Amino acid sequence: MHLWLVKRLSKFHREVRNVQLSLNVTRHYVDFEAENVDMAIRHGNGEWPGLQAELLMKDRIVAVCSPRILQGRRRPRSLAEIGNHPIIEDRVHRYWTRYARFVGGDIDVRNVILYDDSGVIVEAAINEQGIAMARASLAASAISRGHLVELFEVKFSETLGTMSCFQQRTRYARTWRA
Protein backbone atom coordinates (compact mmCIF):
# COMPACT_ATOMS: atom_id res chain seq x y z
CA MET A 1 0.00 0.00 0.00
CA HIS A 2 2.86 2.37 0.72
CA LEU A 3 3.89 2.28 -2.96
CA TRP A 4 0.36 3.31 -3.94
CA LEU A 5 0.63 6.26 -1.57
CA VAL A 6 4.15 7.37 -2.51
CA LYS A 7 3.11 7.71 -6.17
CA ARG A 8 0.55 10.32 -5.09
CA LEU A 9 2.62 12.37 -2.66
CA SER A 10 4.08 14.74 -5.26
CA LYS A 11 0.63 16.18 -5.89
CA PHE A 12 -0.02 16.38 -2.13
CA HIS A 13 3.23 18.29 -1.50
CA ARG A 14 2.46 20.74 -4.33
CA GLU A 15 -1.07 21.46 -3.09
CA VAL A 16 -0.73 21.27 0.70
CA ARG A 17 2.06 23.42 2.07
CA ASN A 18 1.16 23.84 5.75
CA VAL A 19 1.29 20.16 6.74
CA GLN A 20 4.37 18.28 7.85
CA LEU A 21 4.02 14.75 6.61
CA SER A 22 5.79 11.96 8.43
CA LEU A 23 5.15 8.62 6.75
CA ASN A 24 5.66 5.56 8.94
CA VAL A 25 5.19 2.31 7.04
CA THR A 26 4.27 -0.47 9.43
CA ARG A 27 2.46 -3.78 9.23
CA HIS A 28 0.62 -3.43 12.52
CA TYR A 29 -2.50 -1.41 13.14
CA VAL A 30 -1.36 1.73 14.92
CA ASP A 31 -2.72 2.68 18.32
CA PHE A 32 -3.78 6.29 17.84
CA GLU A 33 -3.44 7.13 21.54
CA ALA A 34 -0.16 5.39 22.32
CA GLU A 35 1.65 6.21 19.07
CA ASN A 36 0.58 9.86 18.65
CA VAL A 37 -0.84 9.27 15.17
CA ASP A 38 -3.33 11.62 13.49
CA MET A 39 -4.28 9.46 10.52
CA ALA A 40 -3.67 5.94 9.26
CA ILE A 41 -4.21 4.29 5.92
CA ARG A 42 -5.55 0.76 6.17
CA HIS A 43 -6.79 -1.91 3.84
CA GLY A 44 -10.05 -3.59 4.76
CA ASN A 45 -13.77 -3.00 5.00
CA GLY A 46 -13.63 0.16 7.15
CA GLU A 47 -15.03 -1.44 10.27
CA TRP A 48 -12.53 -0.65 13.01
CA PRO A 49 -13.94 0.16 16.47
CA GLY A 50 -13.41 3.77 17.52
CA LEU A 51 -12.30 4.87 14.06
CA GLN A 52 -13.94 6.78 11.28
CA ALA A 53 -12.93 5.41 7.89
CA GLU A 54 -13.21 7.05 4.48
CA LEU A 55 -12.74 5.10 1.27
CA LEU A 56 -9.76 6.24 -0.79
CA MET A 57 -9.78 3.44 -3.36
CA LYS A 58 -12.00 0.39 -3.87
CA ASP A 59 -10.21 -2.91 -4.30
CA ARG A 60 -11.09 -6.51 -4.94
CA ILE A 61 -9.45 -9.80 -4.15
CA VAL A 62 -8.42 -12.19 -6.90
CA ALA A 63 -6.99 -15.69 -6.87
CA VAL A 64 -3.73 -15.61 -8.83
CA CYS A 65 -0.73 -17.74 -9.62
CA SER A 66 2.21 -17.90 -11.97
CA PRO A 67 1.24 -19.33 -15.37
CA ARG A 68 4.17 -21.75 -14.96
CA ILE A 69 2.32 -23.48 -12.09
CA LEU A 70 -0.48 -24.31 -14.51
CA GLN A 71 1.66 -25.78 -17.29
CA GLY A 72 0.07 -29.07 -18.27
CA ARG A 73 -2.67 -28.66 -15.66
CA ARG A 74 -6.27 -27.55 -15.80
CA ARG A 75 -6.84 -24.05 -14.44
CA PRO A 76 -8.64 -24.18 -11.06
CA ARG A 77 -11.84 -22.13 -11.07
CA SER A 78 -13.17 -22.71 -7.56
CA LEU A 79 -12.16 -23.36 -3.99
CA ALA A 80 -12.67 -27.12 -4.39
CA GLU A 81 -10.13 -27.23 -7.23
CA ILE A 82 -7.45 -25.28 -5.33
CA GLY A 83 -6.61 -28.11 -2.90
CA ASN A 84 -4.12 -29.75 -5.27
CA HIS A 85 -1.92 -26.66 -5.30
CA PRO A 86 0.24 -24.92 -2.68
CA ILE A 87 -1.65 -22.05 -1.07
CA ILE A 88 -0.28 -18.64 -0.13
CA GLU A 89 -2.27 -17.02 2.70
CA ASP A 90 -2.29 -13.52 4.14
CA ARG A 91 -1.41 -13.83 7.83
CA VAL A 92 -3.42 -10.72 8.71
CA HIS A 93 -6.49 -10.84 6.46
CA ARG A 94 -6.85 -14.63 6.02
CA TYR A 95 -8.53 -14.28 2.64
CA TRP A 96 -8.61 -18.02 1.86
CA THR A 97 -10.23 -18.77 5.20
CA ARG A 98 -12.76 -15.96 4.81
CA TYR A 99 -13.59 -17.01 1.27
CA ALA A 100 -14.11 -20.64 2.30
CA ARG A 101 -16.48 -19.53 5.04
CA PHE A 102 -18.32 -17.23 2.63
CA VAL A 103 -18.93 -19.93 -0.01
CA GLY A 104 -19.64 -22.61 2.58
CA GLY A 105 -16.60 -24.59 1.51
CA ASP A 106 -13.60 -25.99 3.26
CA ILE A 107 -9.89 -25.45 2.72
CA ASP A 108 -6.97 -27.02 4.55
CA VAL A 109 -4.89 -24.14 5.90
CA ARG A 110 -2.49 -26.20 8.01
CA ASN A 111 0.25 -26.26 5.37
CA VAL A 112 -0.22 -22.86 3.76
CA ILE A 113 2.61 -20.43 3.15
CA LEU A 114 1.94 -17.37 5.33
CA TYR A 115 3.05 -13.82 4.59
CA ASP A 116 2.07 -10.61 6.36
CA ASP A 117 2.68 -8.21 3.47
CA SER A 118 0.34 -7.89 0.48
CA GLY A 119 3.16 -6.95 -1.89
CA VAL A 120 5.23 -9.95 -0.84
CA ILE A 121 2.22 -12.20 -1.45
CA VAL A 122 2.10 -11.01 -5.07
CA GLU A 123 5.85 -11.61 -5.46
CA ALA A 124 5.54 -15.10 -3.93
CA ALA A 125 2.83 -15.97 -6.47
CA ILE A 126 4.95 -14.62 -9.33
CA ASN A 127 7.81 -16.82 -8.09
CA GLU A 128 5.69 -19.99 -8.28
CA GLN A 129 5.26 -20.53 -4.54
CA GLY A 130 1.56 -21.26 -4.94
CA ILE A 131 -1.88 -19.83 -5.54
CA ALA A 132 -2.55 -16.60 -3.67
CA MET A 133 -5.47 -14.41 -2.79
CA ALA A 134 -4.12 -11.01 -3.79
CA ARG A 135 -5.35 -7.46 -3.87
CA ALA A 136 -6.18 -6.71 -7.49
CA SER A 137 -4.64 -3.25 -7.17
CA LEU A 138 -1.28 -4.82 -6.35
CA ALA A 139 -1.47 -7.73 -8.80
CA ALA A 140 -2.74 -5.77 -11.84
CA SER A 141 0.68 -4.93 -13.26
CA ALA A 142 1.94 -8.52 -12.96
CA ILE A 143 -1.28 -9.81 -14.55
CA SER A 144 -0.99 -7.39 -17.48
CA ARG A 145 2.69 -8.40 -18.03
CA GLY A 146 1.76 -12.11 -18.00
CA HIS A 147 3.67 -12.87 -14.78
CA LEU A 148 0.41 -13.82 -13.03
CA VAL A 149 -2.82 -15.40 -14.19
CA GLU A 150 -6.11 -14.38 -12.58
CA LEU A 151 -7.97 -17.58 -11.76
CA PHE A 152 -11.16 -16.08 -10.37
CA GLU A 153 -12.42 -13.03 -8.51
CA VAL A 154 -13.20 -13.59 -4.88
CA LYS A 155 -16.45 -11.95 -3.80
CA PHE A 156 -16.90 -11.78 -0.06
CA SER A 157 -16.84 -8.06 0.55
CA GLU A 158 -18.23 -5.23 -1.53
CA THR A 159 -16.68 -2.65 0.79
CA LEU A 160 -13.06 -3.75 0.57
CA GLY A 161 -10.57 -1.01 -0.15
CA THR A 162 -7.91 1.38 1.00
CA MET A 163 -9.24 3.67 3.72
CA SER A 164 -8.05 6.74 5.55
CA CYS A 165 -8.77 6.31 9.26
CA PHE A 166 -9.13 8.85 12.05
CA GLN A 167 -10.24 8.61 15.63
CA GLN A 168 -13.98 9.25 15.70
CA ARG A 169 -13.64 12.26 17.96
CA THR A 170 -11.19 13.94 15.57
CA ARG A 171 -12.56 16.11 12.79
CA TYR A 172 -10.18 16.71 9.89
CA ALA A 173 -11.31 18.78 6.95
CA ARG A 174 -10.61 16.87 3.79
CA THR A 175 -9.32 19.37 1.25
CA TRP A 176 -7.09 17.17 -0.89
CA ARG A 177 -7.90 14.18 -3.10
CA ALA A 178 -5.46 11.65 -4.57
mmCIF file of C-alpha atoms in Angstrom:
data_model
loop_
_atom_site.group_PDB
_atom_site.id
_atom_site.type_symbol
_atom_site.label_atom_id
_atom_site.label_comp_id
_atom_site.label_asym_id
_atom_site.label_seq_id
_atom_site.Cartn_x
_atom_site.Cartn_y
_atom_site.Cartn_z
ATOM 1 C CA MET A 1 0.000 0.000 0.000
ATOM 2 C CA HIS A 2 2.856 2.366 0.721
ATOM 3 C CA LEU A 3 3.892 2.284 -2.958
ATOM 4 C CA TRP A 4 0.362 3.308 -3.941
ATOM 5 C CA LEU A 5 0.626 6.256 -1.568
ATOM 6 C CA VAL A 6 4.145 7.365 -2.510
ATOM 7 C CA LYS A 7 3.107 7.715 -6.169
ATOM 8 C CA ARG A 8 0.550 10.321 -5.090
ATOM 9 C CA LEU A 9 2.617 12.374 -2.659
ATOM 10 C CA SER A 10 4.075 14.745 -5.257
ATOM 11 C CA LYS A 11 0.630 16.184 -5.885
ATOM 12 C CA PHE A 12 -0.017 16.380 -2.131
ATOM 13 C CA HIS A 13 3.231 18.294 -1.503
ATOM 14 C CA ARG A 14 2.463 20.739 -4.330
ATOM 15 C CA GLU A 15 -1.070 21.462 -3.092
ATOM 16 C CA VAL A 16 -0.733 21.271 0.697
ATOM 17 C CA ARG A 17 2.057 23.424 2.072
ATOM 18 C CA ASN A 18 1.163 23.839 5.754
ATOM 19 C CA VAL A 19 1.295 20.157 6.738
ATOM 20 C CA GLN A 20 4.374 18.285 7.846
ATOM 21 C CA LEU A 21 4.022 14.746 6.608
ATOM 22 C CA SER A 22 5.787 11.956 8.435
ATOM 23 C CA LEU A 23 5.150 8.616 6.747
ATOM 24 C CA ASN A 24 5.665 5.559 8.944
ATOM 25 C CA VAL A 25 5.187 2.308 7.041
ATOM 26 C CA THR A 26 4.268 -0.469 9.429
ATOM 27 C CA ARG A 27 2.464 -3.779 9.232
ATOM 28 C CA HIS A 28 0.621 -3.430 12.520
ATOM 29 C CA TYR A 29 -2.500 -1.409 13.143
ATOM 30 C CA VAL A 30 -1.357 1.733 14.922
ATOM 31 C CA ASP A 31 -2.721 2.684 18.317
ATOM 32 C CA PHE A 32 -3.782 6.293 17.838
ATOM 33 C CA GLU A 33 -3.443 7.132 21.535
ATOM 34 C CA ALA A 34 -0.156 5.392 22.317
ATOM 35 C CA GLU A 35 1.650 6.213 19.066
ATOM 36 C CA ASN A 36 0.576 9.857 18.649
ATOM 37 C CA VAL A 37 -0.844 9.275 15.174
ATOM 38 C CA ASP A 38 -3.325 11.622 13.490
ATOM 39 C CA MET A 39 -4.280 9.456 10.525
ATOM 40 C CA ALA A 40 -3.673 5.944 9.260
ATOM 41 C CA ILE A 41 -4.209 4.286 5.918
ATOM 42 C CA ARG A 42 -5.549 0.765 6.173
ATOM 43 C CA HIS A 43 -6.790 -1.907 3.836
ATOM 44 C CA GLY A 44 -10.046 -3.586 4.757
ATOM 45 C CA ASN A 45 -13.767 -2.995 5.000
ATOM 46 C CA GLY A 46 -13.630 0.156 7.146
ATOM 47 C CA GLU A 47 -15.032 -1.440 10.272
ATOM 48 C CA TRP A 48 -12.526 -0.654 13.012
ATOM 49 C CA PRO A 49 -13.944 0.156 16.472
ATOM 50 C CA GLY A 50 -13.412 3.767 17.523
ATOM 51 C CA LEU A 51 -12.295 4.869 14.061
ATOM 52 C CA GLN A 52 -13.945 6.777 11.282
ATOM 53 C CA ALA A 53 -12.930 5.410 7.886
ATOM 54 C CA GLU A 54 -13.214 7.048 4.483
ATOM 55 C CA LEU A 55 -12.740 5.104 1.274
ATOM 56 C CA LEU A 56 -9.755 6.239 -0.789
ATOM 57 C CA MET A 57 -9.781 3.442 -3.363
ATOM 58 C CA LYS A 58 -11.995 0.388 -3.872
ATOM 59 C CA ASP A 59 -10.212 -2.906 -4.302
ATOM 60 C CA ARG A 60 -11.093 -6.505 -4.944
ATOM 61 C CA ILE A 61 -9.453 -9.795 -4.149
ATOM 62 C CA VAL A 62 -8.423 -12.192 -6.903
ATOM 63 C CA ALA A 63 -6.992 -15.691 -6.868
ATOM 64 C CA VAL A 64 -3.729 -15.607 -8.835
ATOM 65 C CA CYS A 65 -0.732 -17.740 -9.624
ATOM 66 C CA SER A 66 2.212 -17.904 -11.969
ATOM 67 C CA PRO A 67 1.245 -19.327 -15.371
ATOM 68 C CA ARG A 68 4.166 -21.749 -14.965
ATOM 69 C CA ILE A 69 2.320 -23.483 -12.094
ATOM 70 C CA LEU A 70 -0.483 -24.307 -14.512
ATOM 71 C CA GLN A 71 1.663 -25.782 -17.294
ATOM 72 C CA GLY A 72 0.069 -29.068 -18.268
ATOM 73 C CA ARG A 73 -2.670 -28.664 -15.656
ATOM 74 C CA ARG A 74 -6.269 -27.555 -15.796
ATOM 75 C CA ARG A 75 -6.845 -24.052 -14.441
ATOM 76 C CA PRO A 76 -8.644 -24.182 -11.060
ATOM 77 C CA ARG A 77 -11.839 -22.131 -11.069
ATOM 78 C CA SER A 78 -13.167 -22.711 -7.563
ATOM 79 C CA LEU A 79 -12.165 -23.364 -3.987
ATOM 80 C CA ALA A 80 -12.668 -27.116 -4.394
ATOM 81 C CA GLU A 81 -10.133 -27.231 -7.231
ATOM 82 C CA ILE A 82 -7.453 -25.284 -5.327
ATOM 83 C CA GLY A 83 -6.612 -28.107 -2.902
ATOM 84 C CA ASN A 84 -4.124 -29.751 -5.273
ATOM 85 C CA HIS A 85 -1.915 -26.658 -5.300
ATOM 86 C CA PRO A 86 0.240 -24.923 -2.676
ATOM 87 C CA ILE A 87 -1.650 -22.051 -1.072
ATOM 88 C CA ILE A 88 -0.276 -18.635 -0.126
ATOM 89 C CA GLU A 89 -2.269 -17.024 2.698
ATOM 90 C CA ASP A 90 -2.288 -13.519 4.142
ATOM 91 C CA ARG A 91 -1.409 -13.828 7.832
ATOM 92 C CA VAL A 92 -3.424 -10.723 8.712
ATOM 93 C CA HIS A 93 -6.493 -10.836 6.463
ATOM 94 C CA ARG A 94 -6.846 -14.633 6.016
ATOM 95 C CA TYR A 95 -8.530 -14.279 2.636
ATOM 96 C CA TRP A 96 -8.613 -18.017 1.861
ATOM 97 C CA THR A 97 -10.233 -18.774 5.205
ATOM 98 C CA ARG A 98 -12.763 -15.959 4.812
ATOM 99 C CA TYR A 99 -13.588 -17.013 1.265
ATOM 100 C CA ALA A 100 -14.106 -20.643 2.299
ATOM 101 C CA ARG A 101 -16.477 -19.528 5.039
ATOM 102 C CA PHE A 102 -18.324 -17.226 2.630
ATOM 103 C CA VAL A 103 -18.928 -19.931 -0.013
ATOM 104 C CA GLY A 104 -19.641 -22.610 2.575
ATOM 105 C CA GLY A 105 -16.602 -24.590 1.511
ATOM 106 C CA ASP A 106 -13.599 -25.994 3.256
ATOM 107 C CA ILE A 107 -9.893 -25.446 2.724
ATOM 108 C CA ASP A 108 -6.974 -27.017 4.550
ATOM 109 C CA VAL A 109 -4.892 -24.138 5.902
ATOM 110 C CA ARG A 110 -2.492 -26.204 8.006
ATOM 111 C CA ASN A 111 0.251 -26.256 5.370
ATOM 112 C CA VAL A 112 -0.219 -22.858 3.759
ATOM 113 C CA ILE A 113 2.608 -20.432 3.152
ATOM 114 C CA LEU A 114 1.945 -17.372 5.328
ATOM 115 C CA TYR A 115 3.052 -13.821 4.595
ATOM 116 C CA ASP A 116 2.072 -10.606 6.364
ATOM 117 C CA ASP A 117 2.681 -8.209 3.468
ATOM 118 C CA SER A 118 0.343 -7.891 0.484
ATOM 119 C CA GLY A 119 3.157 -6.950 -1.892
ATOM 120 C CA VAL A 120 5.228 -9.949 -0.838
ATOM 121 C CA ILE A 121 2.217 -12.202 -1.453
ATOM 122 C CA VAL A 122 2.097 -11.009 -5.073
ATOM 123 C CA GLU A 123 5.845 -11.610 -5.456
ATOM 124 C CA ALA A 124 5.538 -15.102 -3.933
ATOM 125 C CA ALA A 125 2.828 -15.967 -6.465
ATOM 126 C CA ILE A 126 4.955 -14.623 -9.334
ATOM 127 C CA ASN A 127 7.811 -16.820 -8.095
ATOM 128 C CA GLU A 128 5.693 -19.992 -8.277
ATOM 129 C CA GLN A 129 5.265 -20.533 -4.541
ATOM 130 C CA GLY A 130 1.557 -21.263 -4.938
ATOM 131 C CA ILE A 131 -1.878 -19.829 -5.545
ATOM 132 C CA ALA A 132 -2.547 -16.604 -3.674
ATOM 133 C CA MET A 133 -5.467 -14.412 -2.788
ATOM 134 C CA ALA A 134 -4.124 -11.015 -3.786
ATOM 135 C CA ARG A 135 -5.353 -7.464 -3.869
ATOM 136 C CA ALA A 136 -6.181 -6.712 -7.490
ATOM 137 C CA SER A 137 -4.642 -3.246 -7.172
ATOM 138 C CA LEU A 138 -1.277 -4.818 -6.353
ATOM 139 C CA ALA A 139 -1.471 -7.726 -8.805
ATOM 140 C CA ALA A 140 -2.743 -5.774 -11.843
ATOM 141 C CA SER A 141 0.679 -4.933 -13.260
ATOM 142 C CA ALA A 142 1.939 -8.524 -12.956
ATOM 143 C CA ILE A 143 -1.281 -9.812 -14.552
ATOM 144 C CA SER A 144 -0.988 -7.393 -17.484
ATOM 145 C CA ARG A 145 2.687 -8.403 -18.031
ATOM 146 C CA GLY A 146 1.757 -12.108 -18.004
ATOM 147 C CA HIS A 147 3.669 -12.870 -14.778
ATOM 148 C CA LEU A 148 0.408 -13.816 -13.030
ATOM 149 C CA VAL A 149 -2.822 -15.401 -14.188
ATOM 150 C CA GLU A 150 -6.111 -14.376 -12.578
ATOM 151 C CA LEU A 151 -7.973 -17.582 -11.763
ATOM 152 C CA PHE A 152 -11.162 -16.076 -10.366
ATOM 153 C CA GLU A 153 -12.422 -13.033 -8.514
ATOM 154 C CA VAL A 154 -13.200 -13.587 -4.879
ATOM 155 C CA LYS A 155 -16.450 -11.948 -3.797
ATOM 156 C CA PHE A 156 -16.904 -11.777 -0.061
ATOM 157 C CA SER A 157 -16.840 -8.057 0.554
ATOM 158 C CA GLU A 158 -18.226 -5.228 -1.533
ATOM 159 C CA THR A 159 -16.675 -2.646 0.787
ATOM 160 C CA LEU A 160 -13.062 -3.748 0.573
ATOM 161 C CA GLY A 161 -10.569 -1.013 -0.151
ATOM 162 C CA THR A 162 -7.909 1.377 0.998
ATOM 163 C CA MET A 163 -9.236 3.674 3.723
ATOM 164 C CA SER A 164 -8.049 6.742 5.554
ATOM 165 C CA CYS A 165 -8.772 6.306 9.258
ATOM 166 C CA PHE A 166 -9.135 8.846 12.046
ATOM 167 C CA GLN A 167 -10.238 8.611 15.628
ATOM 168 C CA GLN A 168 -13.984 9.245 15.700
ATOM 169 C CA ARG A 169 -13.642 12.261 17.959
ATOM 170 C CA THR A 170 -11.186 13.935 15.565
ATOM 171 C CA ARG A 171 -12.555 16.107 12.792
ATOM 172 C CA TYR A 172 -10.184 16.705 9.889
ATOM 173 C CA ALA A 173 -11.315 18.777 6.948
ATOM 174 C CA ARG A 174 -10.610 16.873 3.787
ATOM 175 C CA THR A 175 -9.316 19.366 1.254
ATOM 176 C CA TRP A 176 -7.088 17.173 -0.894
ATOM 177 C CA ARG A 177 -7.902 14.175 -3.100
ATOM 178 C CA ALA A 178 -5.462 11.648 -4.573
#
